[in-house]
Amino acid sequence: MFRAMARSGGHVTLIFTINDEPTDLDDQGSTGAGFCLQQGAEATVTIIENVDNKSLEISVTDSDGENVPVDCLELYTVLIEELERSSNFTTDNKKITLSVKLELPRSQGFGMSAAGLLSAAKALIAASNIDDESLAYLVTHRTERIQSSGLGDVLALSAGGIELRFEPGSPCTKGKAVGFTANIPMILVWSNNEERHTRLYIDNPNWKERISSAGRTSIKRLRDGEWGLSRWNDLLTESLIFAEESGLLGEDSRYELFRNVESILDMCDFGGDYVPRLCMLGTSVAILPKSLDNLHVENIQKIISELDKRQLENKLVSI
């Protein structure tokens, strides 16, 4: 019997484009910018070899401890199929048990499909004694594109930290991204009553054109200069411009949540220190510091207390 565990953090996109025209899945994806999270998903894999009848058991637990709907398991079935196509991995004569625990809500822009798939791929590869570091990223990116569950999360996770994706595609092929590290606590806020699946936007021609046009403009400006700590304020500025020009901030549920969080920051007298930014593509925002200097944890706790009073779902996370 072989057993392995693996983790992957989640990812929040603040700005993006939709680049799905190439026929090769490895060339599809997005340019964009955002940040990778420590919180994400953990996968455990057990493989028993030389069984008479092969079997595959998959279970995925949501952030609230409940099992995800059965139709959400298809992602992981496709992942295993892609793993078989792309390597010497096989399910023949094996009993495979895959268990994934998600640490943040799905369909809220926190990159849970990518985190779950990537942690699963890493665990499957480790349990199979396959020596190929890049394989997990390759099959996860392909699965995301087959299922229209994501565009650039996998490329972003390969860069880590606060990332800028300047060439779309798989990190194993044409995709290019850079990232810089920073110890930044932040608060994710979301509406449980509003879930948005990525494919509703990236597969819609009207949304695709508007999002990509706004994204290209912002990324062009962000690419001008070295990507590092000094660009944090530029990212905050461009992410607000993108949210407005793409039309995503104009949707009623997102706008209501955004303004609600803004009012809390103003009430706490933290409007000059923290700002909300939309997490793409959920009904969610990240409360981010305007400056990376002199971060005060006690202020964050005051904000969380006010969010709780208004019964807004939230979680303290870090890059």
C-alpha positions as a LaTeX table, in Angstrom:
\begin{tabular}{lrrr}
\hline
Residue & $x$ (\AA) & $y$ (\AA) & $z$ (\AA) \\
\hline
Met1 & 0.00 & 0.00 & 0.00 \\
Phe2 & 1.23 & 3.48 & $-0.88$ \\
Arg3 & 0.00 & 6.63 & 0.84 \\
Ala4 & 0.76 & 10.30 & 0.29 \\
Met5 & $-0.50$ & 13.71 & 1.40 \\
Ala6 & $-0.09$ & 17.06 & $-0.34$ \\
Arg7 & $-1.24$ & 20.65 & 0.03 \\
Ser8 & $-1.89$ & 23.58 & $-2.25$ \\
Gly9 & $-2.86$ & 27.11 & $-1.37$ \\
Gly10 & $-5.74$ & 28.93 & $-2.97$ \\
His11 & $-5.52$ & 31.94 & $-5.25$ \\
Val12 & $-7.38$ & 35.23 & $-5.60$ \\
Thr13 & $-7.49$ & 36.94 & $-9.00$ \\
Leu14 & $-7.88$ & 40.72 & $-8.96$ \\
Ile15 & $-7.35$ & 41.35 & $-12.70$ \\
Phe16 & $-7.49$ & 39.00 & $-15.66$ \\
Thr17 & $-8.03$ & 38.43 & $-19.36$ \\
Ile18 & $-9.63$ & 35.44 & $-21.09$ \\
Asn19 & $-7.31$ & 33.71 & $-23.57$ \\
Asp20 & $-9.14$ & 30.55 & $-24.66$ \\
Glu21 & $-8.77$ & 30.79 & $-28.46$ \\
Pro22 & $-5.89$ & 28.30 & $-28.96$ \\
Thr23 & $-6.96$ & 24.72 & $-29.63$ \\
Asp24 & $-4.12$ & 23.40 & $-27.49$ \\
Leu25 & $-5.24$ & 23.40 & $-23.82$ \\
Asp26 & $-1.68$ & 24.13 & $-22.71$ \\
Asp27 & $-1.76$ & 27.44 & $-24.58$ \\
Gln28 & $-5.09$ & 28.57 & $-23.12$ \\
Gly29 & $-5.32$ & 30.58 & $-19.91$ \\
Ser30 & $-5.12$ & 34.22 & $-18.92$ \\
Thr31 & $-2.87$ & 37.11 & $-18.14$ \\
Gly32 & $-3.64$ & 38.86 & $-14.89$ \\
Ala33 & $-2.61$ & 39.67 & $-11.35$ \\
Gly34 & $-3.57$ & 38.60 & $-7.84$ \\
Phe35 & $-2.17$ & 36.74 & $-4.87$ \\
Cys36 & $-1.71$ & 33.18 & $-3.64$ \\
Leu37 & $-2.96$ & 32.10 & $-0.24$ \\
Gln38 & $-1.55$ & 29.82 & 2.43 \\
Gln39 & $-5.07$ & 28.48 & 2.97 \\
Gly40 & $-6.32$ & 26.14 & 0.26 \\
Ala41 & $-6.73$ & 22.37 & 0.11 \\
Glu42 & $-5.19$ & 19.18 & 1.44 \\
Ala43 & $-5.35$ & 15.84 & $-0.35$ \\
Thr44 & $-4.69$ & 12.31 & 0.87 \\
Val45 & $-4.20$ & 9.38 & $-1.51$ \\
Thr46 & $-4.02$ & 5.68 & $-0.76$ \\
Ile47 & $-3.13$ & 3.18 & $-3.51$ \\
Ile48 & $-3.38$ & $-0.60$ & $-3.15$ \\
Glu49 & $-1.84$ & $-2.47$ & $-6.06$ \\
Asn50 & $-2.49$ & $-5.87$ & $-7.64$ \\
Val51 & $-6.22$ & $-6.03$ & $-6.92$ \\
Asp52 & $-8.55$ & $-8.12$ & $-9.07$ \\
Asn53 & $-10.93$ & $-5.28$ & $-9.89$ \\
Lys54 & $-9.68$ & $-1.73$ & $-10.09$ \\
Ser55 & $-11.65$ & 0.88 & $-8.16$ \\
Leu56 & $-11.59$ & 4.61 & $-7.58$ \\
Glu57 & $-13.11$ & 6.30 & $-4.53$ \\
Ile58 & $-13.19$ & 10.10 & $-4.44$ \\
Ser59 & $-14.46$ & 12.27 & $-1.62$ \\
Val60 & $-14.21$ & 16.05 & $-1.34$ \\
Thr61 & $-15.13$ & 17.91 & 1.83 \\
Asp62 & $-16.22$ & 21.53 & 1.64 \\
Ser63 & $-14.93$ & 24.23 & 3.98 \\
Asp64 & $-18.02$ & 23.77 & 6.18 \\
Gly65 & $-17.26$ & 20.07 & 6.65 \\
Glu66 & $-19.98$ & 18.88 & 4.29 \\
Asn67 & $-19.35$ & 16.63 & 1.30 \\
Val68 & $-19.49$ & 18.50 & $-2.00$ \\
Pro69 & $-22.26$ & 17.58 & $-4.49$ \\
Val70 & $-21.57$ & 14.49 & $-6.59$ \\
Asp71 & $-21.34$ & 16.48 & $-9.83$ \\
Cys72 & $-18.36$ & 18.40 & $-8.40$ \\
Leu73 & $-16.36$ & 15.16 & $-8.25$ \\
Glu74 & $-16.16$ & 15.07 & $-12.04$ \\
Leu75 & $-13.21$ & 17.48 & $-11.86$ \\
Tyr76 & $-11.16$ & 14.84 & $-10.09$ \\
Thr77 & $-12.18$ & 12.06 & $-12.46$ \\
Val78 & $-10.99$ & 14.20 & $-15.38$ \\
Leu79 & $-7.77$ & 14.96 & $-13.48$ \\
Ile80 & $-6.99$ & 11.26 & $-13.15$ \\
Glu81 & $-7.78$ & 10.69 & $-16.83$ \\
Glu82 & $-5.36$ & 13.49 & $-17.77$ \\
Leu83 & $-2.74$ & 12.04 & $-15.44$ \\
Glu84 & $-3.03$ & 8.69 & $-17.22$ \\
Arg85 & $-2.69$ & 10.36 & $-20.64$ \\
Ser86 & 0.28 & 12.48 & $-19.65$ \\
Ser87 & 2.51 & 10.03 & $-17.77$ \\
Asn88 & 3.14 & 6.43 & $-16.81$ \\
Phe89 & 0.44 & 6.65 & $-14.14$ \\
Thr90 & $-2.24$ & 3.95 & $-14.43$ \\
Thr91 & $-5.36$ & 2.91 & $-12.53$ \\
Asp92 & $-5.12$ & $-0.70$ & $-13.77$ \\
Asn93 & $-5.22$ & $-3.35$ & $-11.02$ \\
Lys94 & $-5.31$ & $-0.65$ & $-8.35$ \\
Lys95 & $-7.67$ & 0.47 & $-5.62$ \\
Ile96 & $-7.27$ & 4.23 & $-5.36$ \\
Thr97 & $-8.80$ & 6.29 & $-2.58$ \\
Leu98 & $-8.61$ & 10.08 & $-2.94$ \\
Ser99 & $-9.78$ & 12.40 & $-0.19$ \\
Val100 & $-9.65$ & 16.20 & $-0.53$ \\
Lys101 & $-10.42$ & 18.79 & 2.15 \\
Leu102 & $-11.15$ & 22.35 & 1.01 \\
Glu103 & $-10.39$ & 25.15 & 3.46 \\
Leu104 & $-12.29$ & 28.01 & 1.78 \\
Pro105 & $-15.72$ & 28.21 & 0.10 \\
Arg106 & $-16.12$ & 27.10 & $-3.50$ \\
Ser107 & $-17.34$ & 29.41 & $-6.30$ \\
Gln108 & $-16.29$ & 32.55 & $-4.45$ \\
Gly109 & $-13.11$ & 33.48 & $-6.31$ \\
Phe110 & $-10.69$ & 31.80 & $-3.89$ \\
Gly111 & $-9.25$ & 29.29 & $-6.38$ \\
Met112 & $-10.61$ & 26.19 & $-4.69$ \\
Ser113 & $-10.92$ & 24.12 & $-7.86$ \\
Ala114 & $-7.24$ & 24.72 & $-8.66$ \\
Ala115 & $-6.16$ & 24.16 & $-5.05$ \\
Gly116 & $-8.13$ & 20.92 & $-4.74$ \\
Leu117 & $-6.95$ & 19.58 & $-8.09$ \\
Leu118 & $-3.32$ & 20.56 & $-7.58$ \\
Ser119 & $-3.13$ & 19.02 & $-4.11$ \\
Ala120 & $-4.78$ & 15.86 & $-5.49$ \\
Ala121 & $-2.37$ & 15.69 & $-8.43$ \\
Lys122 & 0.66 & 16.13 & $-6.17$ \\
Ala123 & $-0.57$ & 13.38 & $-3.82$ \\
Leu124 & $-1.37$ & 10.96 & $-6.67$ \\
Ile125 & 2.05 & 11.51 & $-8.22$ \\
Ala126 & 3.85 & 11.09 & $-4.89$ \\
Ala127 & 1.94 & 7.90 & $-4.06$ \\
Ser128 & 2.84 & 6.54 & $-7.51$ \\
Asn129 & 6.58 & 7.32 & $-7.13$ \\
Ile130 & 6.58 & 9.43 & $-10.29$ \\
Asp131 & 9.56 & 11.78 & $-10.34$ \\
Asp132 & 8.21 & 14.78 & $-12.24$ \\
Glu133 & 7.68 & 18.04 & $-10.36$ \\
Ser134 & 5.93 & 19.82 & $-13.21$ \\
Leu135 & 3.42 & 17.05 & $-13.99$ \\
Ala136 & 0.95 & 18.12 & $-11.27$ \\
Tyr137 & 0.76 & 21.65 & $-12.70$ \\
Leu138 & 0.42 & 20.32 & $-16.25$ \\
Val139 & $-2.55$ & 18.02 & $-15.59$ \\
Thr140 & $-4.24$ & 20.48 & $-13.23$ \\
His141 & $-4.13$ & 23.26 & $-15.83$ \\
Arg142 & $-5.52$ & 20.94 & $-18.51$ \\
Thr143 & $-8.33$ & 19.79 & $-16.22$ \\
Glu144 & $-9.27$ & 23.38 & $-15.40$ \\
Arg145 & $-9.51$ & 24.19 & $-19.08$ \\
Ile146 & $-11.47$ & 21.05 & $-20.01$ \\
Gln147 & $-14.03$ & 21.81 & $-17.30$ \\
Ser148 & $-13.98$ & 25.63 & $-17.72$ \\
Ser149 & $-13.41$ & 25.84 & $-13.97$ \\
Gly150 & $-10.44$ & 28.19 & $-14.20$ \\
Leu151 & $-8.03$ & 30.04 & $-16.46$ \\
Gly152 & $-4.85$ & 31.24 & $-14.79$ \\
Asp153 & $-4.95$ & 29.96 & $-11.22$ \\
Val154 & $-2.46$ & 27.18 & $-11.88$ \\
Leu155 & 0.01 & 29.53 & $-13.56$ \\
Ala156 & $-0.38$ & 31.93 & $-10.64$ \\
Leu157 & 0.23 & 29.17 & $-8.09$ \\
Ser158 & 3.42 & 28.19 & $-9.90$ \\
Ala159 & 4.73 & 31.74 & $-9.37$ \\
Gly160 & 3.47 & 32.13 & $-5.79$ \\
Gly161 & 3.08 & 35.20 & $-3.60$ \\
Ile162 & 1.71 & 38.36 & $-5.19$ \\
Glu163 & 1.75 & 37.40 & $-8.84$ \\
Leu164 & 1.67 & 38.96 & $-12.28$ \\
Arg165 & 0.82 & 36.71 & $-15.24$ \\
Phe166 & 2.12 & 38.28 & $-18.45$ \\
Glu167 & 1.91 & 35.34 & $-20.90$ \\
Pro168 & $-1.12$ & 33.02 & $-20.86$ \\
Gly169 & $-0.90$ & 29.23 & $-20.77$ \\
Ser170 & 0.24 & 26.33 & $-18.67$ \\
Pro171 & 3.29 & 27.00 & $-16.46$ \\
Cys172 & 4.85 & 23.96 & $-18.15$ \\
Thr173 & 4.62 & 25.44 & $-21.65$ \\
Lys174 & 4.02 & 29.03 & $-22.77$ \\
Gly175 & 2.64 & 30.51 & $-19.56$ \\
Lys176 & 4.87 & 33.05 & $-17.84$ \\
Ala177 & 4.39 & 34.66 & $-14.44$ \\
Val178 & 6.41 & 36.33 & $-11.70$ \\
Gly179 & 5.68 & 36.74 & $-8.02$ \\
Phe180 & 7.07 & 38.44 & $-4.94$ \\
Thr181 & 6.60 & 37.41 & $-1.34$ \\
Ala182 & 5.11 & 39.48 & 1.45 \\
Asn183 & 3.70 & 38.57 & 4.85 \\
Ile184 & 0.28 & 40.20 & 4.55 \\
Pro185 & $-2.73$ & 39.25 & 6.69 \\
Met186 & $-6.00$ & 40.00 & 4.93 \\
Ile187 & $-9.70$ & 39.31 & 5.32 \\
Leu188 & $-11.85$ & 37.51 & 2.77 \\
Val189 & $-15.55$ & 38.40 & 2.87 \\
Trp190 & $-18.26$ & 36.65 & 0.89 \\
Ser191 & $-21.99$ & 36.24 & 0.47 \\
Asn192 & $-23.25$ & 32.70 & 1.07 \\
Asn193 & $-26.40$ & 33.48 & $-0.90$ \\
Glu194 & $-24.51$ & 34.27 & $-4.11$ \\
Glu195 & $-22.23$ & 31.75 & $-5.80$ \\
Arg196 & $-20.84$ & 32.42 & $-9.29$ \\
His197 & $-19.33$ & 29.69 & $-11.41$ \\
Thr198 & $-16.37$ & 30.81 & $-13.50$ \\
Arg199 & $-17.74$ & 29.31 & $-16.73$ \\
Leu200 & $-20.77$ & 31.66 & $-16.62$ \\
Tyr201 & $-18.37$ & 34.49 & $-17.44$ \\
Ile202 & $-15.44$ & 33.02 & $-19.35$ \\
Asp203 & $-17.74$ & 31.14 & $-21.75$ \\
Asn204 & $-19.98$ & 34.18 & $-22.35$ \\
Pro205 & $-18.89$ & 36.23 & $-25.44$ \\
Asn206 & $-20.11$ & 39.57 & $-24.07$ \\
Trp207 & $-18.44$ & 39.17 & $-20.69$ \\
Lys208 & $-15.32$ & 37.79 & $-22.35$ \\
Glu209 & $-14.83$ & 40.88 & $-24.52$ \\
Arg210 & $-15.49$ & 43.37 & $-21.74$ \\
Ile211 & $-13.33$ & 41.56 & $-19.17$ \\
Ser212 & $-10.43$ & 40.99 & $-21.56$ \\
Ser213 & $-10.42$ & 44.58 & $-22.82$ \\
Ala214 & $-10.23$ & 45.97 & $-19.28$ \\
Gly215 & $-7.70$ & 43.35 & $-18.26$ \\
Arg216 & $-5.34$ & 43.97 & $-21.15$ \\
Thr217 & $-5.21$ & 47.68 & $-20.36$ \\
Ser218 & $-4.42$ & 47.13 & $-16.68$ \\
Ile219 & $-1.84$ & 44.41 & $-17.28$ \\
Lys220 & $-0.05$ & 46.56 & $-19.84$ \\
Arg221 & 0.43 & 49.22 & $-17.17$ \\
Leu222 & 1.47 & 46.69 & $-14.51$ \\
Arg223 & 4.08 & 45.16 & $-16.83$ \\
Asp224 & 5.83 & 48.51 & $-17.10$ \\
Gly225 & 8.63 & 48.19 & $-14.54$ \\
Glu226 & 10.03 & 45.59 & $-12.16$ \\
Trp227 & 7.45 & 43.49 & $-10.30$ \\
Gly228 & 8.09 & 43.75 & $-6.56$ \\
Leu229 & 6.97 & 45.22 & $-3.25$ \\
Ser230 & 7.01 & 48.74 & $-4.67$ \\
Arg231 & 4.15 & 47.78 & $-7.03$ \\
Trp232 & 1.58 & 47.02 & $-4.32$ \\
Asn233 & $-0.17$ & 50.39 & $-4.64$ \\
Asp234 & $-0.22$ & 50.00 & $-8.43$ \\
Leu235 & $-1.97$ & 46.65 & $-8.02$ \\
Leu236 & $-4.57$ & 48.19 & $-5.71$ \\
Thr237 & $-5.20$ & 51.03 & $-8.17$ \\
Glu238 & $-5.44$ & 48.83 & $-11.26$ \\
Ser239 & $-7.65$ & 46.22 & $-9.59$ \\
Leu240 & $-10.29$ & 48.87 & $-8.82$ \\
Ile241 & $-10.09$ & 50.27 & $-12.35$ \\
Phe242 & $-10.47$ & 46.75 & $-13.76$ \\
Ala243 & $-13.47$ & 45.94 & $-11.54$ \\
Glu244 & $-15.24$ & 49.08 & $-12.73$ \\
Glu245 & $-14.34$ & 48.97 & $-16.44$ \\
Ser246 & $-15.05$ & 45.23 & $-16.80$ \\
Gly247 & $-18.56$ & 45.78 & $-15.43$ \\
Leu248 & $-18.08$ & 43.16 & $-12.71$ \\
Leu249 & $-18.38$ & 45.69 & $-9.89$ \\
Gly250 & $-21.64$ & 46.91 & $-11.44$ \\
Glu251 & $-23.49$ & 43.64 & $-10.76$ \\
Asp252 & $-25.96$ & 44.28 & $-7.93$ \\
Ser253 & $-24.85$ & 41.57 & $-5.49$ \\
Arg254 & $-21.14$ & 42.40 & $-5.83$ \\
Tyr255 & $-21.76$ & 46.14 & $-5.60$ \\
Glu256 & $-23.87$ & 45.72 & $-2.47$ \\
Leu257 & $-21.21$ & 43.62 & $-0.72$ \\
Phe258 & $-18.42$ & 45.98 & $-1.81$ \\
Arg259 & $-20.22$ & 49.06 & $-0.48$ \\
Asn260 & $-21.20$ & 47.28 & 2.72 \\
Val261 & $-17.57$ & 46.46 & 3.44 \\
Glu262 & $-16.52$ & 50.01 & 2.54 \\
Ser263 & $-19.01$ & 51.39 & 5.05 \\
Ile264 & $-17.60$ & 49.14 & 7.78 \\
Leu265 & $-14.06$ & 50.37 & 7.08 \\
Asp266 & $-15.25$ & 53.98 & 7.19 \\
Met267 & $-17.18$ & 53.38 & 10.41 \\
Cys268 & $-14.09$ & 51.85 & 12.02 \\
Asp269 & $-12.09$ & 54.86 & 10.75 \\
Phe270 & $-9.87$ & 52.46 & 8.79 \\
Gly271 & $-10.90$ & 53.69 & 5.34 \\
Gly272 & $-7.51$ & 55.35 & 4.97 \\
Asp273 & $-5.66$ & 52.17 & 5.89 \\
Tyr274 & $-7.65$ & 49.35 & 4.24 \\
Val275 & $-9.55$ & 48.94 & 0.98 \\
Pro276 & $-11.90$ & 46.27 & $-0.39$ \\
Arg277 & $-11.15$ & 44.67 & $-3.75$ \\
Leu278 & $-13.29$ & 42.21 & $-5.71$ \\
Cys279 & $-12.19$ & 38.57 & $-5.82$ \\
Met280 & $-12.72$ & 37.28 & $-9.34$ \\
Leu281 & $-15.16$ & 35.70 & $-9.97$ \\
Gly282 & $-17.12$ & 35.24 & $-6.77$ \\
Thr283 & $-19.46$ & 37.45 & $-4.81$ \\
Ser284 & $-16.62$ & 38.28 & $-2.49$ \\
Val285 & $-14.05$ & 40.89 & $-1.57$ \\
Ala286 & $-10.62$ & 40.92 & $-0.02$ \\
Ile287 & $-9.91$ & 43.60 & 2.58 \\
Leu288 & $-6.34$ & 44.67 & 1.84 \\
Pro289 & $-3.95$ & 47.12 & 3.52 \\
Lys290 & $-3.09$ & 50.24 & 1.56 \\
Ser291 & 0.48 & 50.07 & 2.84 \\
Leu292 & 2.64 & 47.03 & 3.54 \\
Asp293 & 4.44 & 48.89 & 6.35 \\
Asn294 & 3.32 & 48.88 & 9.99 \\
Leu295 & 0.49 & 46.38 & 9.73 \\
His296 & $-1.54$ & 46.27 & 12.94 \\
Val297 & $-3.27$ & 42.97 & 13.76 \\
Glu298 & $-5.48$ & 44.65 & 16.36 \\
Asn299 & $-7.08$ & 46.77 & 13.63 \\
Ile300 & $-7.85$ & 43.66 & 11.61 \\
Gln301 & $-9.57$ & 42.12 & 14.61 \\
Lys302 & $-11.77$ & 45.22 & 14.97 \\
Ile303 & $-12.81$ & 44.91 & 11.34 \\
Ile304 & $-13.62$ & 41.22 & 11.79 \\
Ser305 & $-15.74$ & 42.06 & 14.83 \\
Glu306 & $-17.81$ & 44.52 & 12.78 \\
Leu307 & $-18.18$ & 42.03 & 9.92 \\
Asp308 & $-19.47$ & 39.47 & 12.41 \\
Lys309 & $-21.99$ & 41.97 & 13.79 \\
Arg310 & $-23.40$ & 42.41 & 10.28 \\
Gln311 & $-23.39$ & 38.63 & 9.81 \\
Leu312 & $-21.02$ & 38.81 & 6.86 \\
Glu313 & $-19.10$ & 35.59 & 6.27 \\
Asn314 & $-15.36$ & 36.24 & 6.62 \\
Lys315 & $-12.02$ & 34.59 & 7.21 \\
Leu316 & $-8.59$ & 35.91 & 8.13 \\
Val317 & $-6.04$ & 34.56 & 5.63 \\
Ser318 & $-2.47$ & 35.26 & 4.58 \\
Ile319 & $-0.33$ & 35.22 & 1.45 \\
\hline
\end{tabular}
